[in-house]
Tab-separated table of C-alpha atoms in Angstrom:
chain	number	residue	atom	x	y	z
A	1	MET	CA	40.491	26.276	-29.166
A	2	ASN	CA	36.614	25.271	-30.025
A	3	PHE	CA	35.046	26.434	-33.213
A	4	MET	CA	31.623	25.185	-32.635
A	5	ALA	CA	28.819	26.934	-34.474
A	6	SER	CA	25.949	25.471	-32.760
A	7	LYS	CA	24.138	27.022	-29.752
A	8	GLN	CA	24.280	23.945	-27.462
A	9	PRO	CA	25.932	23.375	-24.243
A	10	GLU	CA	28.957	21.710	-24.271
A	11	ASN	CA	27.545	19.188	-22.144
A	12	SER	CA	24.430	18.198	-23.427
A	13	LEU	CA	24.114	14.501	-24.358
A	14	LEU	CA	21.476	15.209	-27.047
A	15	GLY	CA	21.659	15.674	-30.661
A	16	PRO	CA	21.948	18.913	-32.690
A	17	GLU	CA	19.049	21.014	-32.480
A	18	SER	CA	17.558	18.819	-29.445
A	19	ASP	CA	16.083	21.423	-27.486
A	20	SER	CA	13.556	22.809	-30.239
A	21	GLN	CA	12.007	19.289	-30.386
A	22	ARG	CA	11.801	18.343	-26.870
A	23	THR	CA	8.527	18.858	-24.327
A	24	LEU	CA	10.240	21.217	-21.831
A	25	TYR	CA	6.793	22.257	-20.359
A	26	PRO	CA	3.122	21.820	-20.400
A	27	TYR	CA	1.139	24.930	-22.245
A	28	VAL	CA	-2.550	23.679	-22.670
A	29	THR	CA	-3.375	22.065	-19.458
A	30	GLY	CA	-6.247	19.267	-18.081
A	31	THR	CA	-6.623	19.468	-14.568
A	32	SER	CA	-7.269	16.093	-12.082
A	33	VAL	CA	-9.066	13.262	-13.211
A	34	VAL	CA	-10.685	10.712	-10.520
A	35	ALA	CA	-11.898	7.348	-11.434
A	36	LEU	CA	-13.160	4.267	-9.086
A	37	LYS	CA	-14.178	0.825	-9.677
A	38	TYR	CA	-17.931	0.051	-9.063
A	39	LYS	CA	-19.983	-2.839	-9.628
A	40	ASP	CA	-20.643	-3.286	-12.468
A	41	GLY	CA	-17.420	-1.782	-13.819
A	42	ILE	CA	-15.522	1.569	-13.776
A	43	LEU	CA	-16.696	5.302	-13.335
A	44	MET	CA	-14.794	7.958	-13.989
A	45	ALA	CA	-15.037	11.856	-13.781
A	46	ALA	CA	-13.067	15.004	-15.064
A	47	ASP	CA	-13.948	18.788	-15.782
A	48	MET	CA	-13.683	20.220	-19.188
A	49	GLY	CA	-11.221	22.683	-18.881
A	50	GLY	CA	-7.764	23.636	-20.758
A	51	SER	CA	-5.639	26.276	-18.729
A	52	TYR	CA	-3.379	28.108	-20.695
A	53	GLY	CA	-1.348	28.754	-17.653
A	54	SER	CA	-3.358	30.689	-15.102
A	55	THR	CA	-6.278	31.907	-18.061
A	56	LEU	CA	-9.234	29.507	-18.184
A	57	ARG	CA	-8.371	29.495	-22.022
A	58	TYR	CA	-10.869	26.417	-23.501
A	59	LYS	CA	-14.089	25.837	-21.072
A	60	SER	CA	-15.376	22.586	-23.352
A	61	VAL	CA	-12.346	20.091	-23.721
A	62	GLU	CA	-13.297	16.490	-23.793
A	63	ARG	CA	-10.646	14.746	-21.269
A	64	MET	CA	-12.000	11.768	-21.401
A	65	LYS	CA	-12.417	9.282	-24.706
A	66	PRO	CA	-13.461	5.309	-25.266
A	67	ILE	CA	-10.664	3.447	-26.527
A	68	GLY	CA	-11.676	0.347	-28.366
A	69	LYS	CA	-14.145	-1.769	-27.216
A	70	HIS	CA	-13.064	-1.864	-23.857
A	71	SER	CA	-11.014	0.708	-22.010
A	72	LEU	CA	-11.657	4.203	-21.311
A	73	LEU	CA	-9.324	6.843	-21.079
A	74	GLY	CA	-8.918	9.939	-19.057
A	75	ALA	CA	-5.960	12.323	-18.743
A	76	SER	CA	-4.455	15.279	-17.276
A	77	GLY	CA	-1.683	17.460	-18.182
A	78	GLU	CA	-1.008	18.780	-22.111
A	79	ILE	CA	-3.909	18.462	-24.272
A	80	SER	CA	-1.896	18.153	-27.387
A	81	ASP	CA	0.242	15.523	-25.966
A	82	PHE	CA	-3.054	13.865	-24.818
A	83	GLN	CA	-4.357	14.268	-28.608
A	84	GLU	CA	-1.212	12.272	-29.794
A	85	ILE	CA	-1.686	9.582	-27.360
A	86	LEU	CA	-5.410	9.299	-28.736
A	87	ARG	CA	-3.861	9.154	-32.487
A	88	TYR	CA	-1.343	6.531	-31.141
A	89	LEU	CA	-4.059	4.378	-29.792
A	90	ASP	CA	-6.098	5.092	-33.055
A	91	GLU	CA	-3.411	3.012	-34.551
A	92	LEU	CA	-3.448	0.124	-31.897
A	93	ILE	CA	-6.873	-0.224	-32.835
A	94	LEU	CA	-7.094	-0.259	-36.226
A	95	TYR	CA	-4.432	-2.892	-36.478
A	96	ASP	CA	-6.062	-4.527	-34.112
A	97	ASN	CA	-9.561	-4.742	-35.670
A	98	MET	CA	-7.449	-5.313	-39.273
A	99	TRP	CA	-6.509	-9.112	-37.803
A	100	ASP	CA	-9.966	-9.531	-37.917
A	101	ASP	CA	-9.657	-12.540	-35.238
A	102	GLY	CA	-12.390	-11.918	-33.042
A	103	ASN	CA	-10.168	-10.728	-30.057
A	104	SER	CA	-10.064	-7.178	-29.370
A	105	LEU	CA	-7.327	-5.863	-27.185
A	106	GLY	CA	-8.564	-5.126	-23.469
A	107	PRO	CA	-7.834	-2.849	-20.749
A	108	LYS	CA	-4.750	-4.250	-19.423
A	109	GLU	CA	-3.166	-4.361	-22.730
A	110	VAL	CA	-4.105	-0.937	-23.820
A	111	HIS	CA	-2.532	0.104	-20.205
A	112	ASN	CA	0.610	-1.968	-20.550
A	113	TYR	CA	0.852	-0.061	-24.173
A	114	LEU	CA	0.969	3.097	-22.937
A	115	THR	CA	3.142	2.505	-19.575
A	116	ARG	CA	5.869	1.517	-22.958
A	117	VAL	CA	5.034	4.279	-24.310
A	118	MET	CA	5.160	6.872	-21.755
A	119	TYR	CA	8.199	5.002	-20.343
A	120	ASN	CA	10.399	5.233	-23.932
A	121	ARG	CA	9.416	9.149	-24.443
A	122	ARG	CA	10.609	9.920	-20.977
A	123	ASN	CA	14.179	7.690	-21.302
A	124	LYS	CA	14.712	10.127	-24.404
A	125	PHE	CA	14.018	13.083	-22.344
A	126	ASN	CA	10.981	13.899	-24.326
A	127	PRO	CA	7.942	13.123	-22.191
A	128	LEU	CA	4.477	13.523	-22.891
A	129	TRP	CA	2.946	15.676	-20.332
A	130	ASN	CA	0.027	13.492	-19.306
A	131	SER	CA	-0.996	11.383	-16.445
A	132	LEU	CA	-3.168	8.796	-17.475
A	133	VAL	CA	-6.391	6.772	-16.089
A	134	LEU	CA	-7.400	4.012	-17.880
A	135	GLY	CA	-10.073	1.750	-17.031
A	136	GLY	CA	-12.379	-1.023	-18.183
A	137	VAL	CA	-13.895	-4.282	-18.285
A	138	LYS	CA	-13.269	-7.618	-20.739
A	139	ASN	CA	-15.049	-10.661	-19.872
A	140	GLY	CA	-16.102	-9.200	-16.646
A	141	GLN	CA	-13.372	-8.505	-15.075
A	142	LYS	CA	-12.770	-4.616	-14.072
A	143	TYR	CA	-9.462	-3.223	-14.763
A	144	LEU	CA	-8.123	0.697	-13.175
A	145	GLY	CA	-4.763	2.159	-13.819
A	146	THR	CA	-2.938	4.756	-13.775
A	147	VAL	CA	0.619	6.032	-16.153
A	148	SER	CA	2.534	8.912	-15.011
A	149	MET	CA	4.500	10.768	-17.889
A	150	ILE	CA	7.747	9.255	-16.042
A	151	GLY	CA	6.250	6.446	-16.647
A	152	VAL	CA	5.340	4.837	-12.857
A	153	ASN	CA	2.439	2.784	-13.683
A	154	PHE	CA	-0.256	0.908	-11.057
A	155	GLU	CA	-3.952	-0.443	-11.109
A	156	ASP	CA	-5.552	0.496	-8.008
A	157	ASN	CA	-9.445	0.003	-7.061
A	158	HIS	CA	-9.895	4.060	-7.187
A	159	VAL	CA	-7.313	5.843	-8.728
A	160	ALA	CA	-7.171	10.074	-9.224
A	161	THR	CA	-4.307	12.472	-10.931
A	162	GLY	CA	-2.777	15.674	-10.183
A	163	PHE	CA	-4.777	17.270	-7.152
A	164	GLY	CA	-6.889	14.815	-7.274
A	165	ASN	CA	-4.154	12.530	-5.198
A	166	HIS	CA	-3.816	14.430	-2.752
A	167	LEU	CA	-7.300	15.635	-2.533
A	168	ALA	CA	-9.581	13.387	-3.824
A	169	ARG	CA	-7.795	10.012	-2.779
A	170	PRO	CA	-8.307	10.533	0.945
A	171	ILE	CA	-11.819	10.705	0.782
A	172	LEU	CA	-11.951	7.639	-1.610
A	173	ARG	CA	-9.332	5.901	0.774
A	174	GLN	CA	-12.520	6.388	3.680
A	175	GLU	CA	-15.622	5.717	1.821
A	176	TRP	CA	-15.034	3.139	-1.083
A	177	HIS	CA	-16.293	-0.288	-0.640
A	178	GLU	CA	-16.830	-2.993	-2.944
A	179	ASN	CA	-19.770	-3.565	-5.053
A	180	LEU	CA	-20.675	0.281	-5.032
A	181	SER	CA	-23.999	1.040	-7.139
A	182	PHE	CA	-24.066	3.216	-9.560
A	183	GLU	CA	-25.544	5.689	-7.607
A	184	ASP	CA	-23.355	5.681	-4.753
A	185	GLY	CA	-20.463	5.806	-7.119
A	186	VAL	CA	-21.494	8.897	-8.870
A	187	ARG	CA	-22.644	10.674	-5.300
A	188	LEU	CA	-19.152	9.544	-4.401
A	189	LEU	CA	-17.461	10.619	-7.959
A	190	GLU	CA	-19.101	14.200	-7.405
A	191	LYS	CA	-18.076	14.542	-3.666
A	192	CYS	CA	-14.605	14.518	-4.547
A	193	MET	CA	-15.209	16.678	-7.763
A	194	ARG	CA	-16.850	19.337	-5.652
A	195	VAL	CA	-13.564	19.385	-3.041
A	196	LEU	CA	-11.471	19.679	-6.264
A	197	LEU	CA	-13.455	22.460	-7.416
A	198	TYR	CA	-13.413	24.320	-3.928
A	199	ARG	CA	-10.023	23.973	-3.494
A	200	ASP	CA	-8.242	23.400	-7.042
A	201	ARG	CA	-7.617	26.578	-8.881
A	202	SER	CA	-7.579	25.060	-12.203
A	203	ALA	CA	-10.426	23.513	-12.190
A	204	VAL	CA	-13.786	24.337	-13.521
A	205	ASN	CA	-17.926	24.235	-12.888
A	206	LYS	CA	-18.180	21.992	-15.790
A	207	LEU	CA	-17.661	18.589	-16.004
A	208	GLN	CA	-18.338	15.099	-17.638
A	209	ILE	CA	-18.947	11.477	-15.841
A	210	ALA	CA	-17.898	8.534	-17.705
A	211	LYS	CA	-19.052	5.049	-17.343
A	212	ILE	CA	-17.876	2.041	-18.790
A	213	THR	CA	-19.424	-1.466	-17.943
A	214	GLU	CA	-19.103	-4.970	-19.939
A	215	ASP	CA	-21.800	-3.531	-22.167
A	216	GLY	CA	-20.019	-0.373	-23.494
A	217	VAL	CA	-18.671	2.975	-22.595
A	218	THR	CA	-21.305	6.221	-21.711
A	219	ILE	CA	-19.719	9.614	-21.573
A	220	SER	CA	-22.494	11.940	-19.745
A	221	GLN	CA	-23.508	14.935	-21.374
A	222	PRO	CA	-21.779	18.275	-19.403
A	223	TYR	CA	-23.127	19.425	-16.218
A	224	SER	CA	-22.241	21.439	-13.329
A	225	LEU	CA	-22.566	20.852	-9.468
A	226	LYS	CA	-24.133	22.595	-7.018
A	227	THR	CA	-22.022	24.385	-4.730
A	228	TYR	CA	-22.606	26.693	-1.697
A	229	TRP	CA	-20.218	29.616	-0.735
A	230	GLU	CA	-21.708	30.205	2.232
A	231	PHE	CA	-20.332	28.875	4.562
A	232	SER	CA	-19.184	31.030	7.797
A	233	ALA	CA	-15.624	30.001	7.676
A	234	PHE	CA	-15.628	31.111	4.156
A	235	GLU	CA	-16.955	34.832	5.270
A	236	ASN	CA	-14.306	36.208	6.937
A	237	PRO	CA	-11.406	33.511	6.586
A	238	ALA	CA	-8.987	35.554	8.294
A	239	GLN	CA	-10.615	35.669	11.416
A	240	GLY	CA	-8.725	33.360	13.251
A	241	ALA	CA	-5.270	34.604	11.684
A	242	ILE	CA	-5.408	38.660	11.097
A	243	GLY	CA	-3.132	39.686	8.096
A	244	SER	CA	-3.538	36.021	6.448
A	245	TRP	CA	-5.721	35.564	3.769
B	1	CYS	CA	12.948	-5.785	0.115
B	2	VAL	CA	14.621	-8.249	2.614
B	3	ALA	CA	15.788	-11.986	1.605
B	4	ILE	CA	17.005	-14.508	3.974
B	5	ALA	CA	18.668	-17.769	2.503
B	6	GLY	CA	18.055	-20.966	4.533
B	7	ALA	CA	19.572	-24.907	4.105
B	8	ASP	CA	16.767	-25.431	2.201
B	9	TYR	CA	14.354	-22.809	1.734
B	10	CYS	CA	14.340	-19.069	1.169
B	11	VAL	CA	12.206	-16.299	2.382
B	12	ILE	CA	12.061	-13.154	0.364
B	13	ALA	CA	9.782	-9.922	1.745
B	14	ALA	CA	8.846	-6.930	0.188
B	15	ASP	CA	6.500	-4.058	1.910
B	16	THR	CA	3.248	-3.174	-0.897
B	17	ARG	CA	3.419	0.861	-0.223
B	18	MET	CA	4.333	2.808	-3.466
B	19	SER	CA	5.346	6.467	-2.957
B	20	THR	CA	6.489	9.264	-4.315
B	21	GLY	CA	7.395	12.330	-1.742
B	22	TYR	CA	5.819	12.694	0.706
B	23	ASN	CA	2.363	11.046	-0.843
B	24	ILE	CA	1.250	7.566	-0.805
B	25	LEU	CA	0.221	6.503	-4.607
B	26	THR	CA	-1.333	2.803	-3.618
B	27	ARG	CA	-1.010	0.930	-0.324
B	28	ASP	CA	-1.065	-2.696	-2.441
B	29	TYR	CA	1.751	-2.916	-4.816
B	30	SER	CA	3.834	-5.772	-5.256
B	31	LYS	CA	7.470	-5.561	-5.519
B	32	ILE	CA	8.212	-9.194	-5.929
B	33	CYS	CA	8.548	-10.948	-9.435
B	34	LYS	CA	8.731	-14.304	-10.086
B	35	LEU	CA	11.534	-14.855	-12.712
B	36	ALA	CA	11.863	-18.447	-12.884
B	37	ASP	CA	10.202	-21.506	-11.115
B	38	LYS	CA	12.779	-21.679	-8.072
B	39	CYS	CA	13.851	-17.706	-8.480
B	40	VAL	CA	12.333	-14.610	-7.231
B	41	MET	CA	13.513	-10.749	-7.193
B	42	ALA	CA	12.381	-8.649	-4.791
B	43	SER	CA	13.494	-4.575	-5.970
B	44	SER	CA	13.197	-1.173	-4.879
B	45	GLY	CA	13.585	2.282	-6.734
B	46	PHE	CA	12.130	3.843	-9.484
B	47	GLN	CA	9.190	1.982	-10.262
B	48	ALA	CA	9.078	2.261	-14.403
B	49	ASP	CA	12.460	1.570	-14.395
B	50	VAL	CA	11.723	-1.938	-12.517
B	51	ARG	CA	8.736	-2.643	-14.350
B	52	ALA	CA	11.041	-2.836	-17.608
B	53	LEU	CA	13.655	-4.239	-16.024
B	54	GLN	CA	11.340	-7.443	-14.607
B	55	LYS	CA	10.125	-7.658	-18.130
B	56	GLN	CA	13.566	-7.413	-20.075
B	57	LEU	CA	14.148	-10.667	-17.812
B	58	ALA	CA	11.245	-12.600	-18.258
B	59	ALA	CA	11.652	-12.315	-22.053
B	60	ARG	CA	15.306	-13.562	-21.811
B	61	HIS	CA	14.389	-16.019	-19.601
B	62	LEU	CA	11.788	-16.981	-22.051
B	63	ILE	CA	13.967	-17.335	-24.986
B	64	TYR	CA	16.507	-19.390	-22.443
B	65	GLN	CA	13.934	-21.690	-21.683
B	66	HIS	CA	13.376	-22.022	-25.675
B	67	GLN	CA	17.257	-22.778	-26.194
B	68	HIS	CA	18.188	-25.109	-23.173
B	69	ASN	CA	14.605	-26.469	-22.532
B	70	LYS	CA	15.230	-26.387	-18.801
B	71	GLN	CA	14.677	-23.503	-16.297
B	72	MET	CA	17.187	-20.861	-15.643
B	73	SER	CA	18.838	-21.512	-12.423
B	74	CYS	CA	19.328	-19.292	-9.803
B	75	PRO	CA	22.844	-18.603	-10.220
B	76	ALA	CA	22.537	-18.680	-13.759
B	77	MET	CA	20.094	-15.678	-13.492
B	78	ALA	CA	22.013	-13.975	-10.867
B	79	GLN	CA	24.302	-13.232	-13.807
B	80	LEU	CA	21.564	-12.238	-16.270
B	81	LEU	CA	20.205	-9.656	-14.000
B	82	SER	CA	23.681	-8.419	-12.928
B	83	ASN	CA	24.619	-8.423	-17.129
B	84	THR	CA	21.356	-6.557	-17.572
B	85	LEU	CA	21.689	-4.113	-15.299
B	86	TYR	CA	25.720	-3.400	-16.363
B	87	TYR	CA	24.514	-2.782	-19.856
B	88	LYS	CA	23.152	0.407	-18.780
B	89	ARG	CA	25.737	1.631	-16.366
B	90	PHE	CA	25.438	5.050	-18.534
B	91	PHE	CA	21.895	5.303	-17.915
B	92	PRO	CA	21.450	3.017	-15.563
B	93	TYR	CA	18.106	1.310	-14.061
B	94	TYR	CA	17.615	2.889	-11.196
B	95	SER	CA	16.256	-0.187	-9.437
B	96	PHE	CA	18.049	-1.692	-6.120
B	97	ASN	CA	17.352	-5.865	-6.195
B	98	VAL	CA	17.526	-9.075	-3.873
B	99	LEU	CA	17.423	-11.834	-5.999
B	100	GLY	CA	16.346	-15.244	-4.300
B	101	GLY	CA	16.105	-18.591	-4.731
B	102	LEU	CA	17.395	-22.108	-4.463
B	103	ASP	CA	20.063	-23.348	-6.280
B	104	ASN	CA	20.272	-26.618	-8.619
B	105	GLU	CA	20.780	-29.042	-4.988
B	106	GLY	CA	18.056	-27.298	-3.591
B	107	LYS	CA	19.814	-24.921	-1.067
B	108	GLY	CA	18.713	-21.037	-0.434
B	109	CYS	CA	20.449	-18.633	-2.089
B	110	VAL	CA	20.580	-15.256	-1.983
B	111	PHE	CA	21.921	-12.477	-4.228
B	112	THR	CA	22.124	-9.150	-3.454
B	113	TYR	CA	22.593	-6.050	-6.118
B	114	ASP	CA	23.331	-2.369	-6.543
B	115	ALA	CA	22.029	-0.180	-9.151
B	116	VAL	CA	24.614	-1.038	-12.089
B	117	GLY	CA	25.073	-4.732	-11.135
B	118	SER	CA	27.564	-5.524	-8.661
B	119	TYR	CA	26.305	-8.384	-6.601
B	120	GLU	CA	27.832	-10.727	-4.496
B	121	LYS	CA	25.870	-14.355	-3.100
B	122	VAL	CA	25.209	-13.465	0.550
B	123	GLY	CA	23.012	-15.110	3.459
B	124	TYR	CA	20.712	-12.835	3.724
B	125	SER	CA	20.060	-9.094	2.553
B	126	SER	CA	18.307	-5.912	2.141
B	127	GLN	CA	17.485	-2.802	-0.334
B	128	GLY	CA	15.698	0.118	-0.026
B	129	SER	CA	14.961	2.869	2.018
B	130	GLY	CA	14.109	0.385	5.153
B	131	SER	CA	17.638	-1.365	4.593
B	132	THR	CA	19.479	1.495	6.742
B	133	LEU	CA	16.944	0.310	9.595
B	134	ILE	CA	17.045	-3.419	8.982
B	135	MET	CA	20.217	-4.382	8.223
B	136	PRO	CA	22.094	-3.841	10.964
B	137	PHE	CA	19.410	-5.972	12.810
B	138	LEU	CA	19.972	-8.856	10.309
B	139	ASP	CA	23.470	-8.613	10.696
B	140	ASN	CA	23.363	-8.972	14.578
B	141	GLN	CA	20.859	-12.416	14.475
B	142	LEU	CA	22.156	-13.890	11.412
B	143	LYS	CA	25.365	-12.944	11.367
B	144	SER	CA	27.630	-14.633	7.985
B	145	PRO	CA	30.864	-15.957	8.256
B	146	SER	CA	33.531	-14.170	6.693
B	147	PRO	CA	33.673	-15.029	3.157
B	148	LEU	CA	37.737	-14.891	3.113
B	149	LEU	CA	37.559	-17.921	5.750
B	150	LEU	CA	39.737	-21.251	4.808
B	151	PRO	CA	37.773	-23.493	4.456
B	152	ALA	CA	34.910	-21.708	2.860
B	153	GLN	CA	32.266	-21.530	5.515
B	154	ASP	CA	28.420	-21.635	4.727
B	155	ALA	CA	27.198	-18.419	4.315
B	156	VAL	CA	23.066	-19.849	4.756
B	157	THR	CA	21.488	-19.493	8.112
B	158	PRO	CA	21.000	-22.647	10.328
B	159	LEU	CA	17.459	-20.829	11.630
B	160	VAL	CA	14.472	-23.251	10.456
B	161	GLU	CA	12.181	-21.776	7.543
B	162	ALA	CA	9.330	-20.732	10.498
B	163	GLU	CA	12.105	-19.107	12.401
B	164	ALA	CA	13.465	-16.980	9.542
B	165	ILE	CA	10.081	-15.917	8.823
B	166	ASP	CA	9.270	-14.791	11.910
B	167	LEU	CA	12.097	-12.575	11.824
B	168	VAL	CA	11.060	-11.293	8.332
B	169	LYS	CA	7.953	-10.791	9.967
B	170	THR	CA	9.406	-8.834	13.233
B	171	VAL	CA	12.020	-6.692	11.145
B	172	PHE	CA	9.584	-4.601	8.483
B	173	ALA	CA	7.360	-4.491	11.627
B	174	SER	CA	9.809	-2.294	13.035
B	175	ALA	CA	11.325	-0.689	9.837
B	176	SER	CA	7.375	0.531	9.542
B	177	GLU	CA	8.049	2.056	12.885
B	178	ARG	CA	10.792	4.546	11.567
B	179	ASP	CA	10.515	4.231	7.975
B	180	ILE	CA	8.176	6.281	6.126
B	181	TYR	CA	8.555	4.980	2.855
B	182	THR	CA	7.893	1.484	4.571
B	183	GLY	CA	4.123	0.043	5.755
B	184	ASP	CA	0.779	-1.082	4.702
B	185	LYS	CA	1.195	-4.387	4.017
B	186	LEU	CA	4.146	-6.958	4.112
B	187	GLU	CA	4.221	-9.728	1.076
B	188	LEU	CA	6.214	-12.948	2.217
B	189	VAL	CA	6.752	-15.425	-0.619
B	190	ILE	CA	8.743	-18.465	0.858
B	191	ILE	CA	10.181	-21.326	-1.791
B	192	ASN	CA	11.587	-24.010	-0.775
B	193	ALA	CA	11.220	-28.049	-2.511
B	194	ALA	CA	7.283	-28.074	-2.306
B	195	GLY	CA	7.243	-24.973	-4.101
B	196	ILE	CA	6.723	-21.306	-3.628
B	197	ARG	CA	3.441	-19.682	-1.309
B	198	ARG	CA	3.011	-16.497	-0.628
B	199	GLU	CA	1.906	-14.951	2.448
B	200	TYR	CA	1.159	-11.737	3.805
B	201	MET	CA	0.917	-9.272	6.972
B	202	GLU	CA	-0.403	-5.936	7.899
B	203	LEU	CA	1.990	-3.568	8.895
B	204	ARG	CA	1.465	0.472	10.041
B	205	LYS	CA	-0.811	2.400	7.880
B	206	ASP	CA	0.763	5.647	8.679
């Protein structure tokens, strides 16, 4: 006879009251972040939408933040988890500054820290539901890396999260090259963001572009992209396949 | 990942594609990690677990160096890797490894593992998604004498270093044709008495 009073299923490996303390699914989410390396550093773009399921609930969410002197963090996924990560990083940077030894954490170090945090949370079955993009420049070395919510991390010349992986990465693979100028980089990012705007239902037309170079971080004021909806293919989309949408 | 041991060299190779489902995340990711001077590990599987495993082993190697004032030999590292994997027997590192290097006498050795630490010293091995395509071909070309034979016969291949490298390149080019997860670029690490060197070869990008 089993006289268990708790509500847990018998095959649960976790401790008591475990389910109410874990992240099971995201609530308020941000969509893709796209970033690339250019001549002087890193360019990163993200829109400012925070979706609550299929509703666009928040329209001024800053999903890119500077970290310390040398890094820029962009996040997609659960916004509250992103804010938690910012608190962790705040503490990390604070302790690093308290050493007051002239040394400061570079993007590689911050990326490594974030990877460890995301991986360990995943091992405890309580992930931080984010895909992070970490870019920065330190001592002339550009660095651009990404961490997913299960701890998968890598660095590359251009990265994207979420839908950006499907829609923006192919464009970047085709058109990215070494030593892009600032204008070319912005144009390329805007091209990616425009495609995402047309095709990602959780994208909003209010975006910021952030730049990080040896001199520091600049996050632009929010602005919108010009869109064109008069393409003849949009006019009667079911022309080639009557009955579809 | 593939590794082949020779009389005085060892070739370890892996492709550089990192994928998830039907997507490619990056075409330029190294799956090969140098653990000690003459000991290199190639791993496939869940990347975050692989990275954690590499860090664990690197840290343990550092401690070993502090305590013993020398580098770990390949057979020693092989045992350490097995123990590390079995330690997480009930929440495994989802990582399929191949360890290659030179033993204390300078002879090539290759150890092959499963995800929970069972290992064996062999003359050649492959792990990962392409291994079903690669292993039979290696068996055909490099057939090892049975470990049950008496007197014990050497598992290392009689091939010369250049021939082994050629074989590895051929094998990956073939695997890239049919395995969707294999491709982009091949990274080869060759360890011999002179040291360690790296070579790269382009593979199919589709």
